[in-house]
Amino acid sequence: MSDANAPSVGDGRRTDRSRPRVAFFDFTGCEGDQLQVINLEDRLLDLVEVVEIVSFREAMTEHSDDYEIAFVEGGVATAHDERRLTRIRENAETVVALGSCASFAGINALRNDQDFETVKERVYGEDSDSITSYPIARPIDDVIEVDHDIPGCPIDREEFVQAVTALVNGAEPSIPNYPVCVECKFEENTCAFERGETCLGPITRGGCSATCVSAGTHCWGCRGMVDDPNEDAYTDVLEDHGLTTEEIIEEYQLYWNWQRNSRAVADGGSR
Amino acid sequence: MSHSVDVEGDLVTRVEGHGSIVLNVTDGELETCEWQVVESPRYFESMLVGRSFREAHHVTSRICAICSVSHTIASLQATEAAMGVAVSEQDRRLRKLALYGETLQSHVLHLGYLALPDLVGEKSVLPLADTHPDELETVIDLHRLGNDLTEVVTGRSVHAQRLLPGGFSQLPDESELEELLDRLLNSWDAVAELADLLAVLADELPEFERETEYISLTHPEEYAFAEGTIYSSDAGEIPVSEYRDVANEYVVEHSTAKFARHERDSYMVGALARFNNNSEQLAPRATEIADRFGLDAPVHNPYFNNVAQLVEVAHLLAESVRLIEALLADGFEAQSDYHVPEIEPTAGRGTGAIEVPRGVLFHEYDYDEAGKVTAANCVIPTNQNHGNIQHDMETLVPTIVDRDAEEIEHTLEMLVRAYDPCISCSTHYLDVEFVGEER
């Protein structure tokens, strides 16, 4: 073992301002997107050659409020989340939503169309009165301005590396706006519909190499809808495959409650 | 000597999730000592209501990424128990292998990335790339091996895809398992290096003992992870169906989290509890490591949970070898690459119970005749440990109260980290006003 007090090359790097300073923050979520970053394994060490990580609570004790790029995982559930997020926005030049909960509330929003009193009662029983979270789960762009989204549940590791590379080079991360079906065909999967299953691939944002279909299941919609989904036409397709209206809505609810409500609001409805 | 110490609400770092220690010592008297949990509620048990039995596991996987396979398997067990679905020996072995892979990656993450920096005086794993490159490579290789085990079996290491009610959508190639077998058989040097690296641990760990109730699963034929009945060091075996009588959750005024108690004021789950209850069933290689570190059940020092995790790393590698050899010897029963196990939904209640990295995990669902969830309950290990962390602190602080604030804080942080709490998972907790520095 070397002397723990000896200065390290790492210490020298900490004052090096040539690399962008990057911070990771976790809000309401499973921390799976940060785990995907850790799961880069030795490539994480390559990453710290090009960026300086100044905060990553899941993996380090140090913390600094001096950073240029903030990666924010998880959604907003409490007033405390909201205050903390506002401070991150003030500190960062660039805020990137990491994962589906941060980008569009993801699976957290599954409860958004349930009555909040009932939700609390189911989880906390007689103690539910002391719960002070917001009645609905929200993505971070409902609270602060967000520069980029890296969706996915969890995020795709390659897509994350590409996004960081782009940001370091002053470019925009390139997140696909084509459906999962495009990559699914490249993977030569048998279409879920041909197998008698339903699949949200036709209107879900690609970029995941159709990982779930390739693993023998179907697309659950975790990366959110493409920008201009033809939801009505797709609903017709699902009806043709024998789904009832109720079943179709259930499929859409799993990850898309926030996005679909936002579209309804844009069309003049209320959330 | 009497002095005052005030440690307030800084988030404990290098743990999964958000937790704070609040400590107030005035004139040598302990006034406040609180273990607080500040994670935001997600309401999974409500989210599940109305969802189909085909997706309950997909939803609950998202409770926690680092234990996502564990939550998935506990969920599948609950659904299968509710509907009387049988799972083949082959699929049970594969699930076990996925669970071992996840537990390996979680233990190595905790020991190598989160605890090791403490031992070498660094604040994160990253400087180790310069100060301890070979050791870091060993840690990364073992971490990757755990992840690859899970990925080969389930298609993905975070939020696995192939695990379904009744079986698997897709099976791994035999060649992939053969390659894993090679890597596992060549991993013993890495385990020995990790043990060397952590050997200083045994000397550095605080001398602190507090006997408590140790609760885990137990199984007549193996060191229980994927299957078994509940075992309490105080009360003996307890059927899984009575899990609610074991994990009595209750509210305490000073903490955000619900605490749990059984025979005493609190109990401990996790690697040390498993070791204390089942150590005779460890693989010989794991027992060798336990002997090297002087770990002899029952161990009442919670800081040794780290060492118990290291012992389990060796055990899981040895058991994974045994499982893969058995799978390859028997050959796979062929199935489609898009298999959907046939299940006719029925109404009923089912409970799943498995040992996951941080201790015993319970999922219980009620289903209606259409196979929709009508009620759900998930009891996670970290919640079961909160009470024990609190009681350890209350016992420990008066014995170290003369030391300076920084040392007390460090000793308590190490205690919390020894439990490896995963607060993302906390499905039951209550809000309190947040104090201290936020980040």
XYZ file of C-alpha atoms in Angstrom:
710
model
C 0.000 0.000 0.000
C 1.299 3.429 -0.766
C 1.285 6.247 1.723
C -2.250 7.542 1.895
C -1.011 11.072 2.552
C 1.296 11.240 -0.449
C 0.216 13.751 -3.071
C -1.316 12.070 -6.103
C -1.472 12.989 -9.749
C -5.200 13.250 -9.113
C -4.594 16.087 -6.662
C -2.712 17.980 -9.333
C -5.551 17.515 -11.770
C -8.069 19.101 -9.481
C -6.796 22.555 -10.207
C -6.656 21.910 -13.946
C -9.276 24.102 -15.603
C -8.713 22.802 -19.126
C -11.307 20.075 -18.670
C -14.965 21.011 -18.228
C -16.084 20.563 -14.638
C -18.968 18.143 -14.370
C -21.333 17.361 -11.501
C -23.887 14.566 -11.101
C -27.035 15.011 -9.029
C -29.736 12.548 -8.097
C -33.329 13.444 -7.423
C -36.379 11.188 -7.225
C -35.449 8.004 -9.048
C -33.622 4.695 -8.837
C -30.079 6.045 -9.514
C -29.820 3.629 -12.436
C -28.483 6.263 -14.801
C -25.566 7.086 -12.519
C -25.034 3.354 -12.116
C -24.802 3.116 -15.908
C -22.033 5.730 -15.720
C -20.213 3.652 -13.062
C -20.861 0.578 -15.231
C -18.685 2.118 -17.930
C -16.044 0.330 -15.794
C -12.531 1.250 -17.028
C -14.005 3.631 -19.612
C -15.045 5.834 -16.695
C -11.320 6.428 -16.241
C -11.092 7.535 -19.896
C -14.000 9.862 -19.248
C -12.196 11.619 -16.403
C -9.361 12.329 -18.816
C -11.682 14.683 -20.696
C -13.925 15.978 -17.916
C -13.286 16.727 -14.265
C -15.953 15.221 -12.029
C -16.422 17.570 -9.073
C -19.542 16.028 -7.559
C -20.945 12.507 -7.761
C -22.480 11.716 -4.393
C -23.012 8.060 -5.206
C -19.263 7.610 -5.713
C -17.318 10.396 -4.014
C -17.157 12.442 -0.831
C -15.895 15.647 -2.404
C -18.331 18.215 -3.630
C -18.019 21.569 -5.324
C -20.592 24.062 -6.560
C -18.132 25.186 -9.208
C -19.112 23.251 -12.337
C -20.063 23.924 -15.940
C -22.144 20.848 -16.775
C -24.736 19.358 -14.430
C -26.157 15.905 -15.143
C -29.405 15.570 -13.248
C -30.998 12.187 -12.658
C -34.507 11.634 -11.254
C -37.650 13.723 -11.165
C -39.144 16.339 -8.888
C -41.393 15.166 -6.046
C -40.974 17.713 -3.246
C -40.473 21.420 -2.622
C -37.011 20.513 -1.385
C -36.241 18.919 -4.774
C -37.411 22.115 -6.445
C -35.208 24.412 -4.323
C -32.154 22.233 -4.858
C -32.759 22.079 -8.588
C -33.079 25.843 -8.855
C -29.657 26.226 -7.236
C -28.111 23.743 -9.658
C -29.523 25.764 -12.568
C -27.922 28.911 -11.133
C -24.540 27.195 -10.851
C -24.411 25.336 -14.172
C -23.884 26.642 -17.682
C -25.413 23.486 -19.118
C -28.038 21.263 -17.500
C -28.566 17.792 -18.922
C -31.515 15.646 -17.857
C -30.135 12.149 -17.362
C -32.681 9.382 -17.881
C -36.422 9.256 -18.342
C -37.526 10.377 -14.854
C -35.566 13.632 -15.256
C -36.449 14.074 -18.941
C -40.200 13.466 -18.908
C -41.095 12.070 -15.424
C -40.886 8.501 -16.775
C -42.300 5.737 -14.624
C -42.623 8.123 -11.659
C -45.645 9.656 -13.447
C -47.463 6.321 -13.470
C -49.279 7.520 -10.334
C -50.162 10.936 -11.759
C -53.680 9.995 -12.764
C -54.359 8.300 -9.429
C -56.065 10.302 -6.662
C -53.234 11.572 -4.427
C -55.042 10.932 -1.135
C -55.568 7.329 -2.233
C -51.923 7.056 -3.334
C -50.696 8.216 0.082
C -53.171 6.023 1.927
C -52.074 2.921 -0.015
C -48.398 3.418 0.830
C -48.471 5.009 4.292
C -51.863 4.003 5.700
C -52.744 5.948 8.841
C -49.490 7.950 8.660
C -50.338 9.420 5.262
C -51.250 12.850 6.681
C -47.591 13.630 7.342
C -46.589 13.164 3.675
C -45.712 16.453 2.056
C -44.655 15.491 -1.460
C -46.250 17.059 -4.529
C -49.453 15.342 -5.681
C -47.846 14.497 -9.040
C -44.372 13.473 -10.192
C -42.732 16.058 -12.479
C -39.744 16.125 -14.838
C -37.013 18.667 -14.152
C -37.940 20.901 -17.113
C -41.205 21.676 -15.324
C -39.071 23.548 -12.761
C -35.951 24.785 -14.568
C -34.758 25.292 -18.111
C -33.034 22.169 -19.393
C -30.494 22.269 -22.230
C -30.423 18.604 -23.250
C -32.202 15.331 -22.482
C -30.604 11.898 -22.484
C -33.666 9.665 -22.109
C -33.861 5.963 -21.267
C -34.684 3.701 -18.351
C -31.854 3.274 -17.842
C -29.792 5.484 -20.176
C -27.786 3.752 -22.893
C -24.106 3.854 -21.926
C -22.907 4.477 -25.491
C -25.372 7.309 -25.958
C -24.120 8.888 -22.729
C -20.468 8.687 -23.849
C -21.393 10.217 -27.216
C -23.341 12.999 -25.517
C -20.417 13.835 -23.202
C -18.031 13.795 -26.157
C -20.283 16.199 -28.033
C -20.631 18.551 -25.055
C -16.878 18.605 -24.431
C -16.386 19.553 -28.079
C -18.990 22.283 -27.869
C -21.465 20.352 -30.008
C -25.058 19.325 -29.384
C -25.694 15.759 -28.202
C -27.464 13.912 -30.970
C -30.499 12.040 -29.643
C -32.523 10.244 -32.338
C -35.999 11.336 -33.306
C -36.810 8.172 -35.211
C -38.790 5.308 -33.660
C -37.333 2.170 -32.051
C -38.588 0.188 -35.095
C -35.729 1.591 -37.203
C -33.020 0.050 -35.013
C -35.151 -3.037 -34.366
C -35.022 -3.819 -38.092
C -31.206 -3.460 -38.070
C -31.136 -5.947 -35.195
C -33.155 -8.358 -37.393
C -35.699 -8.997 -34.648
C -39.009 -10.652 -35.403
C -41.619 -7.899 -35.044
C -43.546 -8.174 -31.760
C -46.840 -7.628 -33.611
C -46.063 -10.620 -35.864
C -45.589 -12.644 -32.680
C -48.988 -11.588 -31.384
C -47.575 -9.164 -28.792
C -48.154 -5.438 -28.574
C -45.178 -3.100 -28.774
C -44.709 0.634 -28.316
C -41.689 0.683 -30.660
C -43.494 2.425 -33.550
C -43.824 5.737 -31.642
C -41.060 5.389 -29.019
C -37.812 7.331 -29.488
C -34.988 5.122 -30.763
C -31.351 5.130 -29.658
C -31.397 1.944 -27.575
C -30.704 -0.595 -30.371
C -34.157 -2.011 -29.571
C -32.612 -3.608 -26.501
C -35.855 -5.002 -25.066
C -37.115 -6.551 -28.301
C -33.644 -7.993 -28.881
C -33.923 -9.585 -25.407
C -37.092 -11.363 -26.526
C -39.738 -9.009 -25.179
C -41.302 -5.852 -26.616
C -40.784 -2.100 -26.386
C -42.331 -0.668 -23.199
C -41.835 2.956 -24.271
C -39.158 3.855 -21.710
C -37.375 6.458 -23.897
C -40.564 8.458 -24.328
C -42.507 9.286 -27.462
C -40.830 10.659 -30.584
C -41.350 14.412 -31.049
C -44.397 14.210 -33.276
C -45.961 10.847 -32.602
C -48.932 9.940 -34.726
C -50.703 8.666 -31.667
C -54.121 8.419 -33.284
C -52.871 6.327 -36.191
C -50.931 4.146 -33.804
C -53.987 3.697 -31.588
C -55.783 2.398 -34.696
C -52.982 -0.137 -35.181
C -53.320 -1.341 -31.602
C -57.109 -1.599 -32.009
C -56.557 -3.651 -35.168
C -54.481 -6.002 -33.025
C -57.420 -6.492 -30.715
C -56.595 -4.129 -27.840
C -59.469 -2.370 -26.108
C -59.301 1.378 -25.472
C -58.662 0.664 -21.811
C -55.763 -1.651 -22.632
C -54.241 0.879 -25.019
C -54.336 3.607 -22.378
C -52.673 1.221 -19.915
C -49.843 0.658 -22.372
C -49.369 4.407 -22.793
C -49.516 5.109 -19.045
C -46.438 3.116 -18.084
C -43.925 5.808 -19.133
C -45.876 8.472 -20.999
C -48.351 9.958 -18.537
C -46.501 13.264 -18.323
C -45.854 13.550 -22.061
C -49.431 12.716 -23.024
C -50.828 15.171 -20.470
C -48.464 17.865 -21.779
C -49.763 17.270 -25.277
C -53.333 17.467 -23.978
C -52.491 20.748 -22.212
C -50.966 22.085 -25.444
C -54.242 21.195 -27.151
C -56.164 23.315 -24.621
C -56.853 20.779 -21.856
C -55.762 20.857 -18.232
C -53.168 18.679 -16.514
C -13.114 15.803 29.743
C -16.284 17.302 28.420
C -16.770 19.188 25.201
C -19.433 19.909 22.622
C -19.873 18.394 19.190
C -22.392 19.393 16.582
C -22.740 17.416 13.395
C -25.770 18.492 11.511
C -27.448 17.014 8.520
C -24.636 16.696 5.971
C -25.538 14.016 3.491
C -23.553 10.858 3.960
C -21.751 10.351 0.688
C -20.804 7.156 -1.092
C -24.033 5.446 -0.140
C -26.911 4.764 -2.491
C -29.641 7.304 -1.809
C -29.841 10.173 0.663
C -29.274 9.892 4.393
C -28.083 12.294 7.095
C -26.614 12.013 10.549
C -27.680 14.616 13.102
C -25.624 14.612 16.264
C -25.568 17.083 19.102
C -23.300 16.634 22.117
C -23.279 19.402 24.726
C -20.732 19.363 27.563
C -20.047 15.700 26.939
C -23.734 14.775 27.107
C -25.417 13.200 24.093
C -28.500 15.309 23.407
C -29.465 14.322 19.879
C -28.379 11.377 17.766
C -30.489 10.804 14.700
C -30.190 8.781 11.530
C -32.421 10.567 9.030
C -33.525 9.531 5.570
C -34.442 12.275 3.135
C -35.273 10.457 -0.087
C -38.414 11.658 -1.852
C -41.413 9.344 -1.944
C -42.154 7.511 -5.190
C -45.257 5.502 -4.183
C -44.466 2.270 -6.012
C -47.073 0.251 -4.110
C -49.727 2.577 -5.454
C -48.253 2.709 -8.972
C -48.678 -1.062 -9.166
C -52.405 -0.984 -8.463
C -54.318 -1.705 -11.653
C -51.262 -2.985 -13.544
C -51.125 -6.422 -15.158
C -49.242 -9.411 -13.702
C -47.156 -9.294 -16.909
C -45.597 -5.946 -15.967
C -45.455 -5.813 -12.130
C -41.809 -6.943 -12.234
C -40.964 -4.354 -14.908
C -42.356 -1.578 -12.691
C -40.745 -2.734 -9.428
C -37.357 -3.190 -11.086
C -37.346 0.636 -11.137
C -37.500 0.841 -7.341
C -33.702 0.602 -7.331
C -31.184 0.154 -10.116
C -28.424 -1.424 -8.102
C -30.824 -4.139 -6.890
C -33.020 -4.157 -9.999
C -32.631 -7.882 -10.708
C -33.356 -8.579 -7.044
C -36.588 -6.581 -7.096
C -37.533 -8.229 -10.388
C -37.058 -11.746 -9.018
C -38.874 -11.025 -5.725
C -41.711 -9.569 -7.792
C -41.883 -12.598 -10.101
C -41.911 -14.928 -7.078
C -44.846 -13.002 -5.582
C -46.797 -13.144 -8.847
C -46.043 -16.829 -9.395
C -47.020 -17.687 -5.817
C -50.303 -15.801 -6.236
C -51.178 -17.665 -9.454
C -49.660 -21.069 -8.683
C -47.153 -20.841 -11.557
C -44.364 -23.436 -11.538
C -40.838 -22.461 -12.639
C -38.513 -25.092 -14.122
C -35.274 -26.170 -12.427
C -33.337 -24.684 -15.365
C -35.034 -21.305 -15.018
C -34.600 -21.306 -11.233
C -30.880 -21.907 -11.703
C -30.647 -19.097 -14.257
C -32.477 -16.681 -11.962
C -30.104 -17.624 -9.171
C -27.144 -16.926 -11.435
C -28.533 -13.486 -12.321
C -29.067 -12.743 -8.628
C -25.515 -13.867 -7.796
C -24.165 -11.615 -10.557
C -26.040 -8.607 -9.236
C -25.003 -9.289 -5.632
C -21.384 -9.637 -6.768
C -21.423 -6.322 -8.612
C -23.156 -4.631 -5.678
C -20.713 -6.017 -3.070
C -17.679 -5.141 -5.223
C -19.096 -1.670 -5.862
C -19.510 -1.173 -2.144
C -16.156 -2.610 -1.108
C -14.085 -1.273 -3.977
C -15.693 2.003 -4.991
C -17.393 3.176 -1.839
C -15.465 1.740 1.159
C -11.922 1.282 -0.183
C -11.232 5.019 -0.645
C -11.695 5.386 3.142
C -8.966 2.851 3.739
C -6.390 4.471 1.482
C -7.257 8.009 2.547
C -8.876 9.112 -0.711
C -12.243 10.775 -1.089
C -13.348 8.751 -4.092
C -12.314 5.853 -6.247
C -11.081 8.095 -9.074
C -7.680 9.116 -7.594
C -6.940 5.400 -7.200
C -6.333 5.336 -10.966
C -3.089 7.169 -10.180
C -2.268 5.993 -6.668
C -3.348 2.328 -6.855
C -3.799 1.450 -10.557
C -3.345 -2.334 -10.230
C -5.689 -2.580 -7.289
C -8.268 -0.479 -9.098
C -8.006 -2.739 -12.147
C -8.735 -5.750 -9.919
C -11.801 -4.041 -8.489
C -13.062 -3.040 -11.932
C -12.508 -6.556 -13.332
C -14.543 -8.154 -10.533
C -17.266 -5.518 -10.849
C -17.474 -6.134 -14.581
C -17.615 -9.905 -14.026
C -20.657 -9.491 -11.765
C -22.357 -7.249 -14.314
C -21.528 -9.603 -17.182
C -22.997 -12.568 -15.300
C -26.269 -10.675 -14.974
C -26.121 -9.402 -18.541
C -25.472 -12.800 -20.138
C -28.416 -14.294 -18.253
C -30.935 -11.437 -18.376
C -29.858 -9.388 -21.399
C -28.977 -6.281 -19.403
C -27.325 -5.515 -16.050
C -29.608 -2.611 -15.091
C -33.372 -3.234 -15.409
C -33.076 -6.736 -16.849
C -35.333 -7.730 -19.716
C -35.501 -11.506 -20.106
C -36.957 -12.283 -16.669
C -40.695 -12.977 -17.019
C -43.444 -14.524 -14.882
C -43.026 -18.277 -15.397
C -39.529 -18.181 -16.918
C -37.364 -16.410 -19.489
C -38.139 -14.690 -22.787
C -34.767 -15.826 -24.106
C -31.922 -18.065 -22.928
C -28.199 -17.305 -22.992
C -25.982 -19.125 -25.510
C -24.059 -22.014 -24.036
C -20.872 -20.484 -25.467
C -21.489 -17.326 -23.424
C -21.831 -19.407 -20.275
C -18.641 -21.323 -21.120
C -16.770 -18.054 -21.501
C -18.135 -16.837 -18.163
C -17.093 -20.101 -16.558
C -13.515 -19.527 -17.736
C -13.501 -16.015 -16.340
C -14.977 -17.193 -13.028
C -12.372 -19.932 -12.705
C -9.664 -17.337 -13.364
C -11.049 -14.863 -10.829
C -9.491 -16.330 -7.681
C -6.342 -14.224 -7.921
C -8.494 -11.123 -8.125
C -10.439 -12.185 -5.028
C -7.158 -12.812 -3.196
C -5.931 -9.345 -4.236
C -9.179 -7.747 -3.061
C -8.779 -9.600 0.231
C -5.169 -8.331 0.541
C -6.370 -4.847 -0.189
C -9.042 -5.039 2.463
C -6.794 -6.806 4.980
C -5.956 -3.464 6.558
C -9.683 -3.173 7.083
C -9.715 -5.700 9.912
C -7.213 -3.555 11.846
C -8.859 -0.243 11.009
C -12.416 -1.214 11.906
C -13.635 0.314 15.155
C -13.897 -2.080 18.071
C -17.591 -1.859 18.715
C -19.935 -4.656 19.640
C -23.692 -4.598 20.067
C -25.541 -7.859 19.851
C -28.840 -7.601 18.022
C -31.333 -9.902 16.326
C -30.026 -11.176 12.974
C -32.656 -11.980 10.356
C -32.117 -13.652 6.981
C -33.515 -16.443 4.887
C -32.285 -19.968 5.468
C -32.404 -23.050 3.260
C -31.653 -26.683 4.198
C -29.410 -27.284 1.168
C -27.579 -24.029 0.507
C -26.460 -20.624 1.817
C -29.813 -18.992 1.156
C -30.171 -16.285 -1.480
C -32.871 -17.039 -4.020
C -35.077 -19.359 -1.969
C -35.742 -20.190 1.661
C -37.707 -19.542 4.840
C -37.152 -16.678 7.270
C -34.658 -17.308 10.085
C -34.213 -15.165 13.202
C -31.219 -15.611 15.515
C -33.648 -15.007 18.391
C -36.741 -16.907 17.264
C -35.604 -19.560 14.761
C -37.458 -20.386 11.539
C -40.549 -18.424 10.520
C -42.641 -19.106 7.373
C -42.374 -16.456 4.624
C -46.162 -16.026 4.783
C -45.647 -14.464 8.245
C -43.198 -11.796 7.040
C -45.429 -8.970 8.269
C -45.008 -10.247 11.853
C -41.224 -10.060 11.389
C -40.896 -6.682 9.702
C -43.150 -4.701 12.035
C -42.799 -1.269 10.529
C -43.311 1.650 12.876
C -42.943 5.401 12.818
C -40.389 7.259 14.933
C -40.658 10.979 15.479
C -37.083 11.926 14.639
C -36.641 10.057 11.357
C -38.015 10.214 7.864
C -37.947 6.452 7.446
C -40.206 3.860 8.941
C -38.223 1.588 11.243
C -38.771 -2.142 11.763
C -38.569 -4.403 14.810
C -39.240 -8.023 15.645
C -38.104 -9.553 18.958
C -36.024 -6.558 20.090
C -36.045 -2.799 19.461
C -34.359 -3.362 16.110
C -32.776 -6.088 14.004
C -30.077 -6.406 11.364
C -30.307 -7.828 7.845
C -27.608 -8.137 5.173
C -24.332 -9.957 4.652
C -23.410 -10.133 8.350
C -26.874 -11.424 9.323
C -26.637 -14.068 6.592
C -23.146 -14.989 7.735
C -24.240 -15.262 11.371
C -27.225 -17.449 10.503
C -25.852 -19.628 7.697
C -22.039 -19.560 7.740
C -21.716 -23.387 7.886
C -23.098 -23.520 4.345
C -20.452 -21.245 2.777
C -18.215 -22.571 -0.001
C -14.750 -23.628 1.245
C -13.072 -20.684 -0.510
C -15.390 -18.293 1.318
C -14.701 -19.964 4.646
C -10.958 -19.539 4.005
C -11.442 -15.789 3.700
C -13.645 -15.690 6.794
C -10.920 -17.522 8.713
C -8.240 -15.179 7.430
C -10.198 -12.198 8.775
C -11.054 -13.994 12.021
C -14.742 -13.876 11.209
C -16.422 -16.500 13.384
C -20.211 -16.520 13.781
C -21.857 -14.916 15.620
C -20.174 -11.563 14.956
C -21.687 -8.627 16.834
C -19.599 -5.799 15.352
C -21.677 -4.195 12.558
C -18.523 -2.761 10.927
C -17.687 -6.353 9.943
C -20.584 -6.313 7.474
C -17.917 -5.197 4.965
C -15.849 -8.307 5.665
C -18.948 -10.510 5.426
C -19.544 -8.986 1.968
C -16.015 -9.961 0.937
C -16.641 -13.511 2.190
C -19.837 -13.580 0.135
C -17.966 -12.394 -2.973
C -15.881 -15.589 -2.781
C -18.971 -17.677 -2.077
C -20.939 -16.210 -4.986
C -18.092 -16.809 -7.425
C -17.783 -20.433 -6.278
C -21.546 -20.980 -6.445
C -21.739 -19.380 -9.898
C -19.126 -21.875 -11.108
C -21.202 -24.729 -9.675
C -24.419 -23.405 -11.255
C -22.945 -22.902 -14.712
C -21.341 -26.344 -14.646
C -24.709 -27.853 -13.737
C -26.515 -25.891 -16.460
C -23.982 -26.907 -19.109
C -23.981 -30.542 -17.968
C -27.759 -30.791 -18.247
C -28.012 -28.792 -21.515
C -30.743 -26.238 -22.187
C -34.262 -27.242 -22.954
C -34.861 -25.448 -26.255
C -37.304 -22.559 -26.393
C -38.193 -19.704 -28.754
C -36.112 -16.511 -28.682
C -39.351 -14.653 -27.932
C -40.840 -16.990 -25.358
C -43.920 -15.885 -23.427
C -44.674 -18.424 -20.672
C -48.359 -19.322 -20.734
C -50.154 -18.192 -17.581
C -53.882 -18.143 -16.926
C -54.328 -15.336 -14.388
C -56.155 -16.164 -11.162
C -57.173 -14.053 -8.174
C -55.095 -14.426 -5.032
C -52.233 -13.217 -2.869
C -48.590 -14.214 -3.219
C -45.380 -13.383 -1.365
C -41.835 -13.387 -2.704
C -38.824 -13.461 -0.367
C -35.172 -13.379 -1.442
C -31.819 -12.355 -0.045
C -30.474 -9.383 -1.976
C -27.181 -7.538 -1.463
C -28.423 -5.570 1.564
C -30.593 -8.229 3.213
C -33.935 -9.939 2.973
C -36.492 -8.432 0.573
C -40.238 -9.113 0.532
C -42.763 -8.340 -2.212
C -46.413 -9.224 -1.744
C -49.220 -8.647 -4.256
C -52.963 -9.217 -4.334
C -54.414 -9.935 -7.780
C -57.971 -9.890 -9.071
C -59.351 -12.484 -11.522
C -58.135 -10.484 -14.523
C -54.558 -10.599 -13.207
C -54.497 -6.926 -12.167
C -52.795 -5.864 -8.941
C -55.282 -4.712 -6.282
C -52.746 -4.193 -3.466
C -48.970 -4.376 -3.093
C -46.450 -4.316 -0.261
C -42.667 -4.157 -0.655
C -40.423 -4.385 2.433
C -36.851 -3.561 1.576
C -33.672 -4.382 3.510
C -32.498 -0.816 4.100
C -35.750 0.082 5.876
C -35.324 -2.969 8.089
C -31.827 -1.780 9.060
C -32.633 1.867 9.884
C -33.629 1.050 13.471
C -30.453 -0.934 13.999
C -28.263 1.891 12.653
C -30.003 4.272 15.060
C -29.509 1.958 18.064
C -25.865 1.313 17.128
C -25.263 5.072 17.049
C -26.920 5.590 20.417
C -24.689 2.904 21.936
C -21.512 3.930 20.102
C -21.524 7.714 20.530
C -21.180 7.817 24.353
C -18.059 5.609 24.054
C -16.336 7.955 21.583
C -17.758 11.262 22.747
C -14.361 12.531 23.948
C -12.882 12.429 20.460
C -12.907 15.432 18.147
C -15.950 16.153 16.015
C -14.318 15.140 12.756
C -13.329 11.746 14.089
C -16.789 11.130 15.562
C -18.409 12.099 12.284
C -16.055 9.838 10.331
C -16.681 6.900 12.678
C -20.455 7.320 12.322
C -20.260 7.709 8.553
C -18.236 4.516 8.384
C -20.921 2.823 10.476
C -23.659 3.922 8.090
C -21.592 2.856 5.077
C -20.899 -0.536 6.671
C -24.630 -1.207 6.394
C -24.377 -0.237 2.702
C -27.772 1.456 2.879
C -29.665 1.809 -0.349
C -32.074 4.590 0.295
C -33.290 4.773 -3.302
C -35.160 1.600 -2.462
C -36.950 2.994 0.533
C -40.560 2.414 -0.344
C -41.864 3.517 3.045
C -40.661 6.723 4.590
C -41.990 9.981 5.856
C -40.937 13.559 5.190
C -39.216 15.745 7.753
C -37.928 19.249 7.426
C -34.451 19.188 5.967
C -31.648 20.769 7.975
C -27.997 21.387 7.218
C -26.089 21.707 3.997
C -27.846 20.359 0.924
C -26.281 19.002 -2.201
